[in-house]
mmCIF file of C-alpha atoms in Angstrom:
data_model
loop_
_atom_site.group_PDB
_atom_site.id
_atom_site.type_symbol
_atom_site.label_atom_id
_atom_site.label_comp_id
_atom_site.label_asym_id
_atom_site.label_seq_id
_atom_site.Cartn_x
_atom_site.Cartn_y
_atom_site.Cartn_z
ATOM 1 C CA MET A 1 0.000 0.000 0.000
ATOM 2 C CA GLU A 2 1.300 3.413 -0.884
ATOM 3 C CA PRO A 3 2.292 5.503 2.156
ATOM 4 C CA HIS A 4 0.252 8.619 2.835
ATOM 5 C CA LEU A 5 1.794 12.041 2.447
ATOM 6 C CA THR A 6 1.833 13.666 5.866
ATOM 7 C CA GLU A 7 1.825 17.452 5.776
ATOM 8 C CA ASP A 8 -0.160 20.072 7.596
ATOM 9 C CA LYS A 9 -2.858 21.764 5.595
ATOM 10 C CA PRO A 10 -2.954 25.575 5.753
ATOM 11 C CA VAL A 11 -4.714 26.705 8.907
ATOM 12 C CA ARG A 12 -8.183 28.139 8.742
ATOM 13 C CA ILE A 13 -8.615 31.759 9.731
ATOM 14 C CA ASP A 14 -11.144 32.957 12.286
ATOM 15 C CA GLN A 15 -14.262 33.889 10.382
ATOM 16 C CA GLU A 16 -15.417 37.454 10.940
ATOM 17 C CA SER A 17 -18.588 39.087 9.745
ATOM 18 C CA SER A 18 -17.733 41.860 7.318
ATOM 19 C CA SER A 19 -19.764 45.062 7.255
ATOM 20 C CA THR A 20 -17.382 46.977 5.024
ATOM 21 C CA SER A 21 -17.671 47.632 1.341
ATOM 22 C CA ASN A 22 -14.891 45.124 0.755
ATOM 23 C CA ARG A 23 -17.324 42.250 1.189
ATOM 24 C CA ASP A 24 -18.471 42.427 -2.410
ATOM 25 C CA ALA A 25 -15.924 43.383 -5.069
ATOM 26 C CA GLU A 26 -17.476 44.090 -8.451
ATOM 27 C CA ALA A 27 -15.272 43.809 -11.523
ATOM 28 C CA SER A 28 -15.194 42.681 -15.120
ATOM 29 C CA THR A 29 -12.796 40.378 -16.951
ATOM 30 C CA SER A 30 -10.907 40.632 -20.192
ATOM 31 C CA THR A 31 -10.020 37.916 -22.691
ATOM 32 C CA SER A 32 -8.101 39.919 -25.253
ATOM 33 C CA MET A 33 -5.216 37.466 -25.594
ATOM 34 C CA LYS A 34 -5.487 33.990 -27.107
ATOM 35 C CA PRO A 35 -3.779 31.014 -25.452
ATOM 36 C CA VAL A 36 -1.197 29.171 -27.528
ATOM 37 C CA LYS A 37 -2.398 25.666 -28.283
ATOM 38 C CA THR A 38 -0.132 22.675 -27.723
ATOM 39 C CA GLU A 39 -0.217 19.026 -28.825
ATOM 40 C CA GLU A 40 -3.359 17.016 -29.491
ATOM 41 C CA ALA A 41 -5.209 15.964 -26.347
ATOM 42 C CA GLY A 42 -4.424 12.297 -26.986
ATOM 43 C CA ALA A 43 -0.721 12.970 -26.496
ATOM 44 C CA ASP A 44 -1.303 14.562 -23.108
ATOM 45 C CA LEU A 45 -2.361 11.402 -21.272
ATOM 46 C CA LEU A 46 0.009 10.422 -18.497
ATOM 47 C CA PRO A 47 1.030 6.820 -17.807
ATOM 48 C CA LYS A 48 -1.708 4.613 -16.376
ATOM 49 C CA GLU A 49 0.543 3.759 -13.451
ATOM 50 C CA MET A 50 -0.177 7.234 -12.045
ATOM 51 C CA ASN A 51 -3.757 6.247 -11.282
ATOM 52 C CA ILE A 52 -2.721 3.784 -8.581
ATOM 53 C CA MET A 53 -0.454 6.271 -6.789
ATOM 54 C CA THR A 54 -2.304 8.225 -4.136
ATOM 55 C CA ILE A 55 -1.047 10.975 -1.857
ATOM 56 C CA SER A 56 -3.399 11.962 0.935
ATOM 57 C CA ASP A 57 -3.193 14.080 4.057
ATOM 58 C CA ASP A 58 -2.757 12.191 7.320
ATOM 59 C CA LYS A 59 -2.126 14.005 10.610
ATOM 60 C CA ALA A 60 -2.092 10.856 12.725
ATOM 61 C CA ASP A 61 1.693 10.913 13.042
ATOM 62 C CA GLY A 62 1.519 14.070 15.153
ATOM 63 C CA HIS A 63 3.753 16.263 12.980
ATOM 64 C CA ASN A 64 3.154 19.959 13.484
ATOM 65 C CA ASP A 65 5.202 21.599 10.757
ATOM 66 C CA LYS A 66 4.391 25.288 10.508
ATOM 67 C CA GLU A 67 6.433 26.021 7.394
ATOM 68 C CA GLY A 68 4.179 27.196 4.591
ATOM 69 C CA GLU A 69 1.234 27.502 6.956
ATOM 70 C CA GLY A 70 -1.597 29.885 6.160
ATOM 71 C CA VAL A 71 -1.832 33.140 8.086
ATOM 72 C CA THR A 72 -4.523 35.661 8.918
ATOM 73 C CA LEU A 73 -5.201 38.070 6.093
ATOM 74 C CA ASP A 74 -4.375 41.618 7.011
ATOM 75 C CA GLY A 75 -4.792 44.699 4.860
ATOM 76 C CA THR A 76 -5.596 42.876 1.640
ATOM 77 C CA GLY A 77 -9.358 43.269 1.744
ATOM 78 C CA THR A 78 -10.169 39.550 1.899
ATOM 79 C CA GLU A 79 -11.161 37.478 4.920
ATOM 80 C CA THR A 80 -12.323 33.919 5.392
ATOM 81 C CA GLY A 81 -16.030 33.612 4.755
ATOM 82 C CA GLN A 82 -16.146 36.786 2.673
ATOM 83 C CA ILE A 83 -18.177 36.633 -0.521
ATOM 84 C CA ILE A 84 -16.418 38.057 -3.569
ATOM 85 C CA VAL A 85 -18.720 38.872 -6.487
ATOM 86 C CA THR A 86 -17.339 39.457 -9.974
ATOM 87 C CA THR A 87 -18.615 39.548 -13.555
ATOM 88 C CA ILE A 88 -17.369 37.289 -16.339
ATOM 89 C CA GLY A 89 -18.212 37.251 -20.031
ATOM 90 C CA GLY A 90 -19.333 40.246 -22.038
ATOM 91 C CA HIS A 91 -16.686 39.631 -24.705
ATOM 92 C CA ASN A 92 -16.742 37.818 -28.048
ATOM 93 C CA GLY A 93 -20.523 37.580 -27.965
ATOM 94 C CA LYS A 94 -20.621 35.902 -24.554
ATOM 95 C CA PRO A 95 -23.288 37.221 -22.149
ATOM 96 C CA LYS A 96 -22.226 38.838 -18.887
ATOM 97 C CA GLN A 97 -22.632 36.630 -15.860
ATOM 98 C CA LYS A 98 -22.132 37.193 -12.141
ATOM 99 C CA VAL A 99 -19.955 34.702 -10.280
ATOM 100 C CA SER A 100 -19.577 34.540 -6.495
ATOM 101 C CA TYR A 101 -16.617 33.088 -4.597
ATOM 102 C CA MET A 102 -16.361 32.386 -0.880
ATOM 103 C CA ALA A 103 -12.828 32.751 0.511
ATOM 104 C CA GLU A 104 -12.028 29.635 2.574
ATOM 105 C CA LEU A 105 -8.374 29.611 3.636
ATOM 106 C CA VAL A 106 -4.957 30.982 2.738
ATOM 107 C CA VAL A 107 -2.657 28.533 0.942
ATOM 108 C CA GLY A 108 0.271 30.826 0.159
ATOM 109 C CA THR A 109 1.742 34.206 1.037
ATOM 110 C CA GLY A 110 4.639 36.285 -0.214
ATOM 111 C CA SER A 111 5.835 39.741 -1.174
ATOM 112 C CA PHE A 112 3.509 39.542 -4.195
ATOM 113 C CA GLY A 113 0.365 39.205 -2.077
ATOM 114 C CA ILE A 114 -1.598 36.079 -1.168
ATOM 115 C CA VAL A 115 -3.125 32.947 -2.666
ATOM 116 C CA PHE A 116 -6.299 31.659 -1.074
ATOM 117 C CA GLN A 117 -8.553 28.704 -1.669
ATOM 118 C CA ALA A 118 -12.114 29.654 -2.580
ATOM 119 C CA LYS A 119 -15.342 27.978 -3.624
ATOM 120 C CA CYS A 120 -17.558 29.105 -6.483
ATOM 121 C CA LEU A 121 -21.050 29.326 -4.989
ATOM 122 C CA GLU A 122 -22.768 28.782 -8.345
ATOM 123 C CA THR A 123 -20.891 25.605 -9.352
ATOM 124 C CA ASP A 124 -19.406 24.389 -6.032
ATOM 125 C CA GLU A 125 -16.018 24.282 -7.783
ATOM 126 C CA THR A 126 -12.880 24.844 -5.695
ATOM 127 C CA VAL A 127 -10.419 27.331 -7.175
ATOM 128 C CA ALA A 128 -7.274 29.181 -6.163
ATOM 129 C CA ILE A 129 -7.338 32.984 -6.279
ATOM 130 C CA LYS A 130 -4.007 34.778 -6.415
ATOM 131 C CA LYS A 131 -4.404 38.341 -5.186
ATOM 132 C CA VAL A 132 -1.605 40.691 -6.279
ATOM 133 C CA LEU A 133 -1.205 44.327 -5.281
ATOM 134 C CA GLN A 134 -0.889 46.560 -8.343
ATOM 135 C CA ASP A 135 2.170 48.696 -7.629
ATOM 136 C CA LYS A 136 2.603 51.492 -10.169
ATOM 137 C CA ARG A 137 6.367 51.328 -9.703
ATOM 138 C CA TYR A 138 6.532 47.843 -11.215
ATOM 139 C CA LYS A 139 5.146 46.355 -14.405
ATOM 140 C CA ASN A 140 3.133 43.198 -13.738
ATOM 141 C CA ARG A 141 3.340 40.805 -16.687
ATOM 142 C CA GLU A 142 1.743 37.801 -14.995
ATOM 143 C CA LEU A 143 -1.760 38.302 -16.390
ATOM 144 C CA GLN A 144 -0.521 38.756 -19.958
ATOM 145 C CA THR A 145 1.726 35.699 -19.609
ATOM 146 C CA MET A 146 -1.011 33.488 -18.149
ATOM 147 C CA GLN A 147 -3.421 34.415 -20.950
ATOM 148 C CA LEU A 148 -1.006 32.892 -23.480
ATOM 149 C CA HIS A 149 -0.816 29.451 -21.873
ATOM 150 C CA ASP A 150 -2.794 26.362 -22.849
ATOM 151 C CA HIS A 151 -0.900 23.277 -21.703
ATOM 152 C CA PRO A 152 -1.714 20.329 -19.394
ATOM 153 C CA ASN A 153 1.430 20.977 -17.341
ATOM 154 C CA VAL A 154 0.831 24.699 -16.768
ATOM 155 C CA VAL A 155 -1.758 25.839 -14.220
ATOM 156 C CA GLN A 156 -4.910 27.076 -15.968
ATOM 157 C CA LEU A 157 -6.128 30.675 -15.696
ATOM 158 C CA LYS A 158 -9.929 30.619 -15.587
ATOM 159 C CA HIS A 159 -10.490 34.384 -15.540
ATOM 160 C CA HIS A 160 -9.440 37.496 -13.646
ATOM 161 C CA PHE A 161 -10.882 40.588 -11.999
ATOM 162 C CA PHE A 162 -9.742 43.659 -10.082
ATOM 163 C CA SER A 163 -10.765 44.680 -6.568
ATOM 164 C CA THR A 164 -10.101 47.666 -4.323
ATOM 165 C CA THR A 165 -9.747 48.132 -0.573
ATOM 166 C CA GLN A 166 -10.889 50.962 1.676
ATOM 167 C CA LYS A 167 -7.353 52.360 1.453
ATOM 168 C CA GLY A 168 -7.741 52.700 -2.305
ATOM 169 C CA GLU A 169 -5.316 49.867 -3.088
ATOM 170 C CA VAL A 170 -5.994 48.015 -6.339
ATOM 171 C CA TYR A 171 -5.527 44.244 -6.510
ATOM 172 C CA LEU A 172 -5.393 41.934 -9.510
ATOM 173 C CA ASN A 173 -7.192 38.650 -8.746
ATOM 174 C CA LEU A 174 -6.202 35.653 -10.869
ATOM 175 C CA VAL A 175 -8.741 32.820 -10.642
ATOM 176 C CA LEU A 176 -6.789 29.593 -11.193
ATOM 177 C CA GLU A 177 -7.515 25.887 -11.117
ATOM 178 C CA PHE A 178 -6.872 24.483 -7.636
ATOM 179 C CA VAL A 179 -4.173 21.819 -7.213
ATOM 180 C CA SER A 180 -3.666 20.765 -3.604
ATOM 181 C CA GLU A 181 -0.096 19.429 -3.434
ATOM 182 C CA THR A 182 3.425 20.481 -4.474
ATOM 183 C CA VAL A 183 6.674 18.681 -5.249
ATOM 184 C CA TYR A 184 8.053 20.405 -2.150
ATOM 185 C CA ARG A 185 5.497 18.708 0.102
ATOM 186 C CA VAL A 186 6.058 15.319 -1.527
ATOM 187 C CA ALA A 187 9.841 15.548 -1.078
ATOM 188 C CA LYS A 188 9.430 16.752 2.505
ATOM 189 C CA TYR A 189 7.285 13.777 3.389
ATOM 190 C CA TYR A 190 9.867 11.259 2.199
ATOM 191 C CA ASN A 191 12.647 13.197 3.894
ATOM 192 C CA ARG A 192 10.804 12.871 7.209
ATOM 193 C CA MET A 193 10.619 9.135 6.634
ATOM 194 C CA ASN A 194 14.377 9.027 5.899
ATOM 195 C CA GLN A 195 13.538 7.722 2.440
ATOM 196 C CA ARG A 196 14.269 8.776 -1.094
ATOM 197 C CA VAL A 197 11.444 9.928 -3.329
ATOM 198 C CA PRO A 198 10.478 6.855 -5.429
ATOM 199 C CA ILE A 199 12.218 6.906 -8.793
ATOM 200 C CA ILE A 200 8.887 6.622 -10.638
ATOM 201 C CA TYR A 201 7.814 9.923 -9.046
ATOM 202 C CA VAL A 202 11.124 11.558 -9.939
ATOM 203 C CA LYS A 203 10.766 10.464 -13.561
ATOM 204 C CA LEU A 204 7.143 11.587 -13.815
ATOM 205 C CA TYR A 205 7.785 14.985 -12.268
ATOM 206 C CA ALA A 206 10.999 15.623 -14.216
ATOM 207 C CA TYR A 207 9.386 14.659 -17.521
ATOM 208 C CA GLN A 208 6.346 16.867 -16.973
ATOM 209 C CA MET A 209 8.420 19.815 -15.782
ATOM 210 C CA CYS A 210 10.715 19.634 -18.828
ATOM 211 C CA ARG A 211 7.693 19.249 -21.088
ATOM 212 C CA ALA A 212 6.107 22.388 -19.649
ATOM 213 C CA LEU A 213 9.349 24.376 -19.847
ATOM 214 C CA ALA A 214 9.855 23.376 -23.479
ATOM 215 C CA TYR A 215 6.345 24.643 -24.210
ATOM 216 C CA ILE A 216 6.669 28.003 -22.468
ATOM 217 C CA HIS A 217 10.162 28.577 -23.925
ATOM 218 C CA ARG A 218 9.618 27.484 -27.528
ATOM 219 C CA VAL A 219 5.901 27.993 -28.118
ATOM 220 C CA VAL A 220 4.970 30.908 -25.850
ATOM 221 C CA GLY A 221 8.447 32.456 -25.777
ATOM 222 C CA VAL A 222 8.546 33.142 -22.029
ATOM 223 C CA CYS A 223 11.144 32.438 -19.327
ATOM 224 C CA HIS A 224 9.630 31.524 -15.938
ATOM 225 C CA ARG A 225 12.674 32.577 -13.830
ATOM 226 C CA ASP A 226 11.423 31.070 -10.553
ATOM 227 C CA ILE A 227 11.305 27.286 -10.929
ATOM 228 C CA LYS A 228 11.412 25.630 -7.496
ATOM 229 C CA PRO A 229 9.596 22.735 -5.758
ATOM 230 C CA GLN A 230 7.023 25.094 -4.223
ATOM 231 C CA ASN A 231 6.001 26.276 -7.716
ATOM 232 C CA LEU A 232 5.484 22.752 -9.056
ATOM 233 C CA LEU A 233 1.919 21.734 -8.221
ATOM 234 C CA VAL A 234 0.978 18.048 -8.102
ATOM 235 C CA ASN A 235 -2.446 16.438 -8.335
ATOM 236 C CA PRO A 236 -2.494 13.987 -5.383
ATOM 237 C CA HIS A 237 -4.560 11.413 -7.291
ATOM 238 C CA THR A 238 -2.931 11.381 -10.744
ATOM 239 C CA HIS A 239 0.473 12.957 -10.018
ATOM 240 C CA GLN A 240 -0.013 15.300 -12.929
ATOM 241 C CA LEU A 241 2.376 18.221 -12.467
ATOM 242 C CA LYS A 242 1.620 21.861 -13.259
ATOM 243 C CA ILE A 243 3.974 24.837 -13.173
ATOM 244 C CA CYS A 244 2.542 27.884 -11.389
ATOM 245 C CA ASP A 245 3.514 31.427 -10.316
ATOM 246 C CA PHE A 246 4.539 33.431 -13.371
ATOM 247 C CA GLY A 247 5.036 36.609 -11.355
ATOM 248 C CA SER A 248 8.733 36.786 -12.295
ATOM 249 C CA ALA A 249 8.332 35.615 -15.904
ATOM 250 C CA LYS A 250 9.670 37.628 -18.818
ATOM 251 C CA LYS A 251 9.354 37.441 -22.573
ATOM 252 C CA LEU A 252 12.382 35.866 -24.220
ATOM 253 C CA GLY A 253 14.299 38.011 -26.693
ATOM 254 C CA SER A 254 14.278 37.153 -30.373
#
């Protein structure tokens, strides 16, 4: 039987009732850039062996690792339990449609802002929303870069919207597909067990990472510039890998 991956999930934040105008953020999306298509779908299937490999969360061993833990949101205009309302569509003949997300918990933080797990109230789909402060001193290319991608080993951008806080700060919100694990967490689990990561995992992850990099370099023409285990997402059921976080990416020169 395959051992379970033991790693703490991000902590939940105390839910607070919000009476401020930040509870509902209205915005519209844009789909001006076309993603670059890759190989035929039939070529994207991963080996069948992946289906029998399962990583799941198990806290029975008593580990209490706080590294990478979620933290209370402060000053970003989003709190657990808050409903975020945005508008999608309205372009290319598509009707406008309101979509509501409930913020559930923080799964990542950094100088860029935060990433939190959210649930779409209309479809019950779980997504990741990356919330990035728009600093006029720096040019943010992440949205433009993400709109160009269409590959099974690159995290999918569903849509985006902008929101503001009471302080007048503007945030870009990237709504992404949610993938619960990372190569970092997988490697950390085996390290705790004083074991090496199984060679089949190493091969699968290395192949998919190189495949994604070849696509973004040769087809899209972008350099990621921040490849690390934390930015390599892994589906815990299929072990499909997806590169994420294009905040440092730049267009390659001709």
